[in-house]
Coordinates of C-alpha atoms and ligand atoms in Angstrom, one line a residue:
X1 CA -49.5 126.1 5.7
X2 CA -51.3 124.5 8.6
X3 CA -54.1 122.7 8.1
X4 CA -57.9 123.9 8.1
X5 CA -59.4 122.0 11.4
X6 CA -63.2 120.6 12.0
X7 CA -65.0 120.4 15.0
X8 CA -68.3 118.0 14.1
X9 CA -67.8 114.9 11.3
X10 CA -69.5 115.2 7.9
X11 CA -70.8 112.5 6.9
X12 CA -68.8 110.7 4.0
X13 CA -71.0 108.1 1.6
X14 CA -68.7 106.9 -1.1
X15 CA -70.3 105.8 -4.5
X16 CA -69.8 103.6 -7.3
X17 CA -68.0 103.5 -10.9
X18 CA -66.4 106.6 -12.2
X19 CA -67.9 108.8 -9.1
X20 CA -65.7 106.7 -7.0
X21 CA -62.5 107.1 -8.9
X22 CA -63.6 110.9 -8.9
X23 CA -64.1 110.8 -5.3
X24 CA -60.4 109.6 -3.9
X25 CA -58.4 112.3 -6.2
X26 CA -60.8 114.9 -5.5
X27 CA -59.7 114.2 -1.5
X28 CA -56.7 113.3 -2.3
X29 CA -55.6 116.4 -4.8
X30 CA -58.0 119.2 -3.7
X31 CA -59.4 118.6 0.4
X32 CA -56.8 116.5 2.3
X33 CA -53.2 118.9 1.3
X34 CA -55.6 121.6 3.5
X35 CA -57.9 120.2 5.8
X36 CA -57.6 117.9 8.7
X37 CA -60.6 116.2 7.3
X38 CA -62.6 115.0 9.9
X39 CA -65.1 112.0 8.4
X40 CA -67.2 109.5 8.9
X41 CA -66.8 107.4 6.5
X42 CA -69.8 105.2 5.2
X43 CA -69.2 102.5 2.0
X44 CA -72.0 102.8 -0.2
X45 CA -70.6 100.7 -2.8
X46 CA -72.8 98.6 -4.3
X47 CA -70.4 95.7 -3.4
X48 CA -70.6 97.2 0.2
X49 CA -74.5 97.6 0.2
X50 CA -74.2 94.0 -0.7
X51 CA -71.8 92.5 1.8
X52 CA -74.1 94.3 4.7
X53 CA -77.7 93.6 3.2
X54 CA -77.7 97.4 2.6
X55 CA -77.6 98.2 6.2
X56 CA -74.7 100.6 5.5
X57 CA -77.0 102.6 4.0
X58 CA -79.7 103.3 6.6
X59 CA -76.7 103.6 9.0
X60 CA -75.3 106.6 6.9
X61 CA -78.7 108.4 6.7
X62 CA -79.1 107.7 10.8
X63 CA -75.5 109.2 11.4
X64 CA -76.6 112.4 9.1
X65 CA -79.4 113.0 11.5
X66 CA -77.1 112.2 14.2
X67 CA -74.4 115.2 13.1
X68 CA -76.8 117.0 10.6
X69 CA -74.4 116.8 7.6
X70 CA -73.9 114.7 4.7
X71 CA -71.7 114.0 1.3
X72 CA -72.5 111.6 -1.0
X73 CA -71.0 110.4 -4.0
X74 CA -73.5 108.8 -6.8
X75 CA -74.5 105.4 -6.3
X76 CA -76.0 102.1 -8.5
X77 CA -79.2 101.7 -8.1
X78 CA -79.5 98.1 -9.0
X79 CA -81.5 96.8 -12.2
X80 CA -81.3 93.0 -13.7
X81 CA -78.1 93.9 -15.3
X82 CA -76.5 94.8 -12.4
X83 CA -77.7 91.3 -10.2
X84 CA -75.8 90.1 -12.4
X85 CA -72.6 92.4 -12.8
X86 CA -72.5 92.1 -8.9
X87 CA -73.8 88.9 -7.9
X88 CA -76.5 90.6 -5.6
X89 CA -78.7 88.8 -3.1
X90 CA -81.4 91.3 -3.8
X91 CA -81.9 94.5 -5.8
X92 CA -81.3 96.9 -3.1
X93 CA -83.6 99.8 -3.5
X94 CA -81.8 103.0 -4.8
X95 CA -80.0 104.6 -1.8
X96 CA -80.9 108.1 -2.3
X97 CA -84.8 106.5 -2.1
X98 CA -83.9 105.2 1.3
X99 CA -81.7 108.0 2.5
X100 CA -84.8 110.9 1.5
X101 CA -87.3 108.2 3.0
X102 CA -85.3 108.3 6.7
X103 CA -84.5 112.2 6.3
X104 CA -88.1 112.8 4.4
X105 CA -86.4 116.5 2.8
X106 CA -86.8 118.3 -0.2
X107 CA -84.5 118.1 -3.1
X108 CA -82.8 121.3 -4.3
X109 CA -80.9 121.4 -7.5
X110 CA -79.3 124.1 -9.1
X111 CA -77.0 124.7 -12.1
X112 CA -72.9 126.1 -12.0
X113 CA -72.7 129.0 -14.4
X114 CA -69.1 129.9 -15.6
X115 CA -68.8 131.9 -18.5
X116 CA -68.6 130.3 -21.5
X117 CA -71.3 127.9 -20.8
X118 CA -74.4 130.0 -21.5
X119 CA -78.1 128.4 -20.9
X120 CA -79.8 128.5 -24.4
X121 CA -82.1 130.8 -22.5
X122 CA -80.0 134.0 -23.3
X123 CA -81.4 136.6 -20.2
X124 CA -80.8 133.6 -17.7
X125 CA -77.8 135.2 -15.8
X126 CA -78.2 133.2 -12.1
X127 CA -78.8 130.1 -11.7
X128 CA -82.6 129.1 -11.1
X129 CA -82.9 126.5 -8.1
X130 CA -86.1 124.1 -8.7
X131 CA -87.0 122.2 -5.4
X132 CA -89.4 119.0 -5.9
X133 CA -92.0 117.7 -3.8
X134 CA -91.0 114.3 -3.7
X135 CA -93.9 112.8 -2.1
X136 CA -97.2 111.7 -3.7
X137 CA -99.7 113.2 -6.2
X138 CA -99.9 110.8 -9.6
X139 CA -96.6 109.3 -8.6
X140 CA -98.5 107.4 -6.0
X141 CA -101.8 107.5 -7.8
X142 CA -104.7 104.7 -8.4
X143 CA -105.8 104.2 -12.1
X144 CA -108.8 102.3 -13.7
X145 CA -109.5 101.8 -17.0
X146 CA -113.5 102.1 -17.6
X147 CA -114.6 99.3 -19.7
X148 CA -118.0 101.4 -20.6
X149 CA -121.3 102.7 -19.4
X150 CA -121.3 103.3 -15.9
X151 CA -120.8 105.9 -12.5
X152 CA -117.7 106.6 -11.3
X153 CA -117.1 107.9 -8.0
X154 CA -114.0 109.2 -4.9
X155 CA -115.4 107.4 -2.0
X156 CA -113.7 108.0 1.5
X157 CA -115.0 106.2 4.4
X158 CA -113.7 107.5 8.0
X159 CA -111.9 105.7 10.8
X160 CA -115.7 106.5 12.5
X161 CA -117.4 105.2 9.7
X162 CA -119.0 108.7 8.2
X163 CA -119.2 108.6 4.6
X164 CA -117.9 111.3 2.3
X165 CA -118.9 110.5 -1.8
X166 CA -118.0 112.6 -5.1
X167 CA -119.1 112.2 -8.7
X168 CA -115.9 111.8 -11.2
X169 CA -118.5 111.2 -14.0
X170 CA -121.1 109.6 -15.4
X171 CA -119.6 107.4 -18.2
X172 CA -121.5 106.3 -21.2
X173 CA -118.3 104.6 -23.1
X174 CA -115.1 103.4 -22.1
X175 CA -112.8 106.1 -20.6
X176 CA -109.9 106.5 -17.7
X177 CA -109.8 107.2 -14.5
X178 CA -107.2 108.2 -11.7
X179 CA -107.0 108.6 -7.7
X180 CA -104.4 110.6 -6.1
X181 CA -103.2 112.2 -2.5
X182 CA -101.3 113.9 -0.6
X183 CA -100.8 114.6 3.2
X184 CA -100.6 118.1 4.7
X185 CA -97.8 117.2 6.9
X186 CA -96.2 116.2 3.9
X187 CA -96.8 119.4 2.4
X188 CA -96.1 121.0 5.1
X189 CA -92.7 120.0 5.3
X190 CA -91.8 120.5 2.2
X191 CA -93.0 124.4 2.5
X192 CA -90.7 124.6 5.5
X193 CA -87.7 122.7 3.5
X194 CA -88.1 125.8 0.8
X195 CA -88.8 128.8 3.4
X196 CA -85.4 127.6 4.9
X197 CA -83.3 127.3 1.8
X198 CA -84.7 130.5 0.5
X199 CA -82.9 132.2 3.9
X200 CA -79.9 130.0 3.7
X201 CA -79.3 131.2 0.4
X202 CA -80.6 134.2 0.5
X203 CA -83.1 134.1 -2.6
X204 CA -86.8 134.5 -3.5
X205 CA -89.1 131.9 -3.0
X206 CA -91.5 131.0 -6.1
X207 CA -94.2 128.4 -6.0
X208 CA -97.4 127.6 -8.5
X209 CA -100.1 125.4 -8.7
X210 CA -103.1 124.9 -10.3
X211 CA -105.4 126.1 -7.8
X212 CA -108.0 128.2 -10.2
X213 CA -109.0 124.7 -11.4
X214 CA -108.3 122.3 -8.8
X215 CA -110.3 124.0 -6.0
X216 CA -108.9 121.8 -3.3
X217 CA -106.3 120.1 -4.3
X218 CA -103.8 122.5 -5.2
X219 CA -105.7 125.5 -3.1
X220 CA -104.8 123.0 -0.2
X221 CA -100.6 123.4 -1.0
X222 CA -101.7 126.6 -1.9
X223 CA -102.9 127.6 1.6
X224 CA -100.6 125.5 3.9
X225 CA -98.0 127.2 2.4
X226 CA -99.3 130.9 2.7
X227 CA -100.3 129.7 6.4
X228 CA -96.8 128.8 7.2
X229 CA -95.0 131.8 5.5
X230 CA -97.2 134.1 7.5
X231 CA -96.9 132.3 10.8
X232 CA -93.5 131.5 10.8
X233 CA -91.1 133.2 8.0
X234 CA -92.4 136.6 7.2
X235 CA -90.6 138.4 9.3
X236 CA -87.7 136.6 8.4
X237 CA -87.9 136.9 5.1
X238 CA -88.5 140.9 5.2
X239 CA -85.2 141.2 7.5
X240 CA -83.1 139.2 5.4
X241 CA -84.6 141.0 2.0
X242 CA -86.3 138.0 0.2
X243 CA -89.8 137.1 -1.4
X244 CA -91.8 134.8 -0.9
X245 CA -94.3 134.4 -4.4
X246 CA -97.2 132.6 -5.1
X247 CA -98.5 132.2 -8.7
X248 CA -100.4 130.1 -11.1
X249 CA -97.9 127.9 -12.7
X250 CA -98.9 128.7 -15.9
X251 CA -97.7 132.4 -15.1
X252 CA -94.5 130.9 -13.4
X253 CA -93.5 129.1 -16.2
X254 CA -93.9 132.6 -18.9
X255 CA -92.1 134.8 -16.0
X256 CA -89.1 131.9 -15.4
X257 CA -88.5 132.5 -19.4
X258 CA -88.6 136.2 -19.4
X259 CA -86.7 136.4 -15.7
X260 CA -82.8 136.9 -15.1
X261 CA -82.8 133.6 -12.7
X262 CA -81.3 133.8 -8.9
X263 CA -84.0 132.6 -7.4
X264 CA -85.7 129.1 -5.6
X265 CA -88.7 127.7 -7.9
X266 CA -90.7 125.2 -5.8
X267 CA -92.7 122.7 -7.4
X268 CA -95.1 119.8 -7.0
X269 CA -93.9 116.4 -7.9
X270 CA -95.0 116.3 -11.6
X271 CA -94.4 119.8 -12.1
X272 CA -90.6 119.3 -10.5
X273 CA -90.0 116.3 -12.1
X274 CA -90.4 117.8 -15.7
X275 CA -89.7 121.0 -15.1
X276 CA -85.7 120.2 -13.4
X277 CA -85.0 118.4 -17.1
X278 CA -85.9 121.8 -18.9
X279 CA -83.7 123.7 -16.6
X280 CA -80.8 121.5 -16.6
X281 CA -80.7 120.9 -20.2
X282 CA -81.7 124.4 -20.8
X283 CA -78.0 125.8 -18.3
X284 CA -76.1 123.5 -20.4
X285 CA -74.7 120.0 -18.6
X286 CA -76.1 117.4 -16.2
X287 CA -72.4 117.5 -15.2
X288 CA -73.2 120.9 -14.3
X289 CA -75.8 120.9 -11.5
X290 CA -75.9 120.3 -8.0
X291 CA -78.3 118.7 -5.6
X292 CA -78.8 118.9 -2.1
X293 CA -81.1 117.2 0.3
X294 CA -82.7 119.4 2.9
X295 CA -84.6 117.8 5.6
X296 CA -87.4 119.7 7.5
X297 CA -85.5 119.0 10.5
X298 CA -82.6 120.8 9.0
X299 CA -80.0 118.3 8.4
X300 CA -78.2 118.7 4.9
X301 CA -77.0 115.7 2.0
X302 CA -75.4 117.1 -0.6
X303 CA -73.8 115.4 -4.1
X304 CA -74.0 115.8 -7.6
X305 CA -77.0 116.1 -9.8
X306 CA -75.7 113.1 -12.3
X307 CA -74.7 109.1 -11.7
X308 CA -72.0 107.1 -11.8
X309 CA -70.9 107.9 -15.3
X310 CA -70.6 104.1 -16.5
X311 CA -69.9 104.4 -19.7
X312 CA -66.3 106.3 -18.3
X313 CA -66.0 103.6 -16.1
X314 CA -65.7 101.3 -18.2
X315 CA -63.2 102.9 -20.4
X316 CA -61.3 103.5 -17.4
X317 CA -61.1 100.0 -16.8
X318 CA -59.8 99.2 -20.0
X319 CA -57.1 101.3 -19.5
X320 CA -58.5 104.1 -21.7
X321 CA -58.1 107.5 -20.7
X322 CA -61.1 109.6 -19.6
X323 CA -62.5 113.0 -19.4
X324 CA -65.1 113.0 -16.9
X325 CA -66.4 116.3 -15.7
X326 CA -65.9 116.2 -11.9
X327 CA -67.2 119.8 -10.8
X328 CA -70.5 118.4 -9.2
X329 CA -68.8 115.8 -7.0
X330 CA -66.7 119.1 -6.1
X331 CA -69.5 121.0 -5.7
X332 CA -71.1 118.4 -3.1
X333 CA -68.0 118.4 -1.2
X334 CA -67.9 122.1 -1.3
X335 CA -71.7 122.3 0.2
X336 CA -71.3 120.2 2.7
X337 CA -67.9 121.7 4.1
X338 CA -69.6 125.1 3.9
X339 CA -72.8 124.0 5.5
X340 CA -70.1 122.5 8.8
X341 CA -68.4 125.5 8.6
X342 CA -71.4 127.7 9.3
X343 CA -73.0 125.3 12.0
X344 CA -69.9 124.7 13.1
X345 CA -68.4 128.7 13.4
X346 CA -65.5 127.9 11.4
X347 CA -64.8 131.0 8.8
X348 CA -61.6 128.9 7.4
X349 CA -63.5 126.1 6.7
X350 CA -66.2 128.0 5.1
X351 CA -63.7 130.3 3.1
X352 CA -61.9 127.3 1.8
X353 CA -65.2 126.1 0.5
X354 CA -66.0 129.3 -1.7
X355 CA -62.2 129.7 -3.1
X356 CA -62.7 126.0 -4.0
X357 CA -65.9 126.7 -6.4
X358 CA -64.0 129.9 -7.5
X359 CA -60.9 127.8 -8.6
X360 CA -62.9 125.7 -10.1
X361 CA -65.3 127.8 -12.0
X362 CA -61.8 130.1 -12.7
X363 CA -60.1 127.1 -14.0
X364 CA -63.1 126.6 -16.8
X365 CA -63.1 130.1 -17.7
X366 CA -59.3 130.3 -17.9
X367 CA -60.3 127.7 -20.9
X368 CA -59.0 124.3 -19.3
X369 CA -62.2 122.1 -19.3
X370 CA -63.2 118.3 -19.8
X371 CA -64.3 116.9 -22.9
X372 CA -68.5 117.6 -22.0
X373 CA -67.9 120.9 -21.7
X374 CA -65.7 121.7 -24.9
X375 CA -68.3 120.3 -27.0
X376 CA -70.9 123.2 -25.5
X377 CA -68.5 125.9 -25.0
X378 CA -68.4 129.6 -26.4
X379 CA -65.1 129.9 -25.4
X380 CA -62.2 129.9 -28.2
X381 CA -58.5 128.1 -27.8
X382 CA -60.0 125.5 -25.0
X383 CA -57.4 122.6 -23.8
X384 CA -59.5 119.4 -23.0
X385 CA -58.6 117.8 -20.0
X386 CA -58.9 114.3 -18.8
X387 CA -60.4 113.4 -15.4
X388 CA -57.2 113.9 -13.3
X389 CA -55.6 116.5 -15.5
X390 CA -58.5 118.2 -14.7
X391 CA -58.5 118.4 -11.0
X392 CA -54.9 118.9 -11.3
X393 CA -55.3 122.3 -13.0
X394 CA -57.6 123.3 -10.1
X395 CA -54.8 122.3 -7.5
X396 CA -52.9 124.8 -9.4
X397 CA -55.4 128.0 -9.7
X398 CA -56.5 126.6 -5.9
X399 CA -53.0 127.6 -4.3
X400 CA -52.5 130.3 -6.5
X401 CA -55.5 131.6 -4.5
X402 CA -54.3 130.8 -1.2
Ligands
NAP501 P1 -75.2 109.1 -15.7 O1 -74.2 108.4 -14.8 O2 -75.7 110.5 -15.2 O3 -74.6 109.3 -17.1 C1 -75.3 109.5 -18.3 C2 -74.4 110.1 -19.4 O4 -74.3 111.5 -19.1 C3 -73.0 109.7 -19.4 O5 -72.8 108.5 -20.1 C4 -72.3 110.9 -20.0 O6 -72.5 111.0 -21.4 C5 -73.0 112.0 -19.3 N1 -72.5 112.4 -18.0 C6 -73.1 112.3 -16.8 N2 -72.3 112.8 -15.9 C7 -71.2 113.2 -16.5 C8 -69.9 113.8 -16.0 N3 -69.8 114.0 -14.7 N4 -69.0 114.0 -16.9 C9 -69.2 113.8 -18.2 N5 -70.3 113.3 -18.7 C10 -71.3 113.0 -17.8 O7 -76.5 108.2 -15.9 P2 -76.7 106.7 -16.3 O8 -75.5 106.3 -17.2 O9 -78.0 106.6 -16.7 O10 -76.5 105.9 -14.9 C11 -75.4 105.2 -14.5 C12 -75.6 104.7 -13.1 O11 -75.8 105.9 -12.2 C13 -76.9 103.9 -12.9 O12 -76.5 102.7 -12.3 C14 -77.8 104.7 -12.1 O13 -78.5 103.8 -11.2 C15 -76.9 105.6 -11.3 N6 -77.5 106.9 -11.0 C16 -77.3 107.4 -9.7 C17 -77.7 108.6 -9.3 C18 -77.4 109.1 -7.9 O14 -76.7 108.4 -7.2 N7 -77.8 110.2 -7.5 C19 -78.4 109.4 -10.2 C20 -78.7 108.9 -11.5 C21 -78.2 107.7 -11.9 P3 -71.5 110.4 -22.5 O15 -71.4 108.9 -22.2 O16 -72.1 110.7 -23.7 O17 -70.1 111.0 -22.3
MG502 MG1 -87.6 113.4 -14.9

């Protein structure tokens, strides 16, 4: 069989730990045997990171705006243990904080559903997609502790000088307070990030705030977003069938539990950050979901949900044999090639990425799973798999299907 060609290079960022095992026999067994896979490659390593004062990674997030499309593997993000472990010269940020800081995207993560791996929510048949504002609001908030009696106030003085004052309260005891932003073209963004994925993916677009209490906080999101859709996406949306949603997120959260899924569910940044651990404990497995990167711009990262799986590393490296759940590293791989394919014009490319997820998701149902997911599984008579056994078994449904 001759081998599927590309035209543009994806953008390759290797990882750390188990990921990085993961990552050569995934190319090795399941993308170089069919594609002429055209890479650049970028070492993100933490040993890598090191050796090049972490310029390697702002060099991989330049050359995904350069050629739009990214994969990454999961990374260390550096901690006191790991100085140590690695003999670092400094704790290098986390690289995903420095890749979405150059790209400044949206993060979209969304759950695999095989059979046999049902969300505890029983009417959940799609998978539901939360995207996270990952910019500001109490995550880059002010806080005072009030020692007692006294006036609190929001104070902003302009560039010109002019004054604007409100009353937070009038304190008579000791009490709390907190001061937080956000930036329209912030906002702004990240409304255009969700009205784009919605059409890529062809789903509805939810989003909620608070707006019935916070008058002009969340009214502000609130607005920008309705003043974008209706400037720029309705008529896109109504040709290509989709929704776009507004609600009060107390209301989202009672229809998401009574809804079927297979839709996009943007939040704010608290409301994202707790609300993606309900839904990806609620589908089942971390090593179940994916993420993706979407940059206003419209250039692409994808990888897996989950990190480097340590713990499995370290077995590994005794020698012990382990059964780590590789489907979201696939998964990245699979985005991204799809995402080339389709800027790219190349059906092949694209149809190899959707038989991949099929062999994958077939090989589960067929029974043959790792360890992670026989512990949560409905299905009966289930072989266990380690980590390369694994992948192996999707070689074999893989070229069945071709
Ligand atoms: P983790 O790598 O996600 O793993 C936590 C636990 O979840 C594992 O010990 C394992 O449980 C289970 N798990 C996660 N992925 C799995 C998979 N693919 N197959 C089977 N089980 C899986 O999180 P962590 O241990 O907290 O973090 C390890 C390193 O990853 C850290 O250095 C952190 O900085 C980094 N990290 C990177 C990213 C990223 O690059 N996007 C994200 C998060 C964390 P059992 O041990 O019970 O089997
Ligand atoms: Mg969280």
């Amino acid at each position: 069989m001759e081998k599927i060609k590309m035209t543009t290079p994806l953008v390759e960022m290797d990882g750390d730990e188990m990921t990085r095992i993961l990552w050569k026999i995934i190319k090795d067994d399941l993308l170089l045997p069919f594609i002429d896979l055209n890479t650049e490659y970028y070492d993100l390593g933490l040993e890598h990171r090191n050796a090049t004062d972490d310029k390697v990674t702002f060099d991989s997030a330049y050359a995904t705006k350069k050629y739009g499309v990214a994969v990454k593997c999961a990374t260390i993000t550096p901690n006191a243990a790991r100085m140590t472990e690695y003999d670092l010269k400094e704790m290098w940020k986390s690289p995903n904080g420095t890749i979405r800081a150059i790209l400044d995207g949206t993060v979209f993560r969304a759950p695999i559903v095989v059979k046999g791996i049902e969300p505890c929510v029983k009417n959940w048949e799609k998978p539901i997609t939360i995207a996270r504002h990952a910019y500001g609001d109490v995550y880059k908030a002010s806080e005072m502790k009030i020692p007692g009696a006294g006036r609190a106030e929001l104070v902003f003085t302009g560039a010109d000088g002019t004054v604007q004052r409100e009353l937070i309260h009038e304190f008579d005891s000791e009490g709390i307070i907190q001061g937080m932003h956000n930036i329209n073209g912030s906002i702004a963004s990240f409304a255009r990030s969700c009205f784009n994925y919605a059409l890529d993916t062809k789903q509805d677009l939810w989003f909620a705030t608070k707006d019935t209490i916070s008058k002009k906080y969340d009214h502000t999101f609130k607005d920008i977003f309705q003043e974008i859709f209706d400037a720029e996406y309705k008529d896109r949306f109504d040709k290509a069938g989709i929704e776009y949603f507004y609600t009060l997120i107390d209301d989202a959260v009672a229809r998401v539990m009574k809804s079927k899924g297979g839709y996009i569910w943007a939040c704010k940044n608290y409301d994202g950050d707790v609300m993606s651990d309900m839904i990806s404990s609620a589908f089942g497995s971390l090593a179940m979901m994916t993420s993706v990167l979407v940059s206003p711009e419209g250039f692409y990262e994808y990888e897996a949900a989950h990190g480097t799986v340590q713990r499995h590393y370290y077995k590994h490296l005794k020698g012990e044999e382990t059964s780590t759940n590789s489907v979201a590293t696939i998964f990245a791989w699979t985005g991204a090639l799809r995402k080339r394919g389709e800027l790219d014009n190349l059906p092949d490319l694209t149809a190899f990425a959707d038989k991949l997820e099929k062999a994958t998701i077939q090989t589960i149902e067929a029974g043959k799973m790792t360890k992670d997911l026989a512990l949560i599984t409905k299905l009966e008579n289930v072989t266990v798999l380690n980590s390369e056994n694994f992948i192996k078994e999707i070689r074999k449904t893989l070229e069945n299907m071709l």
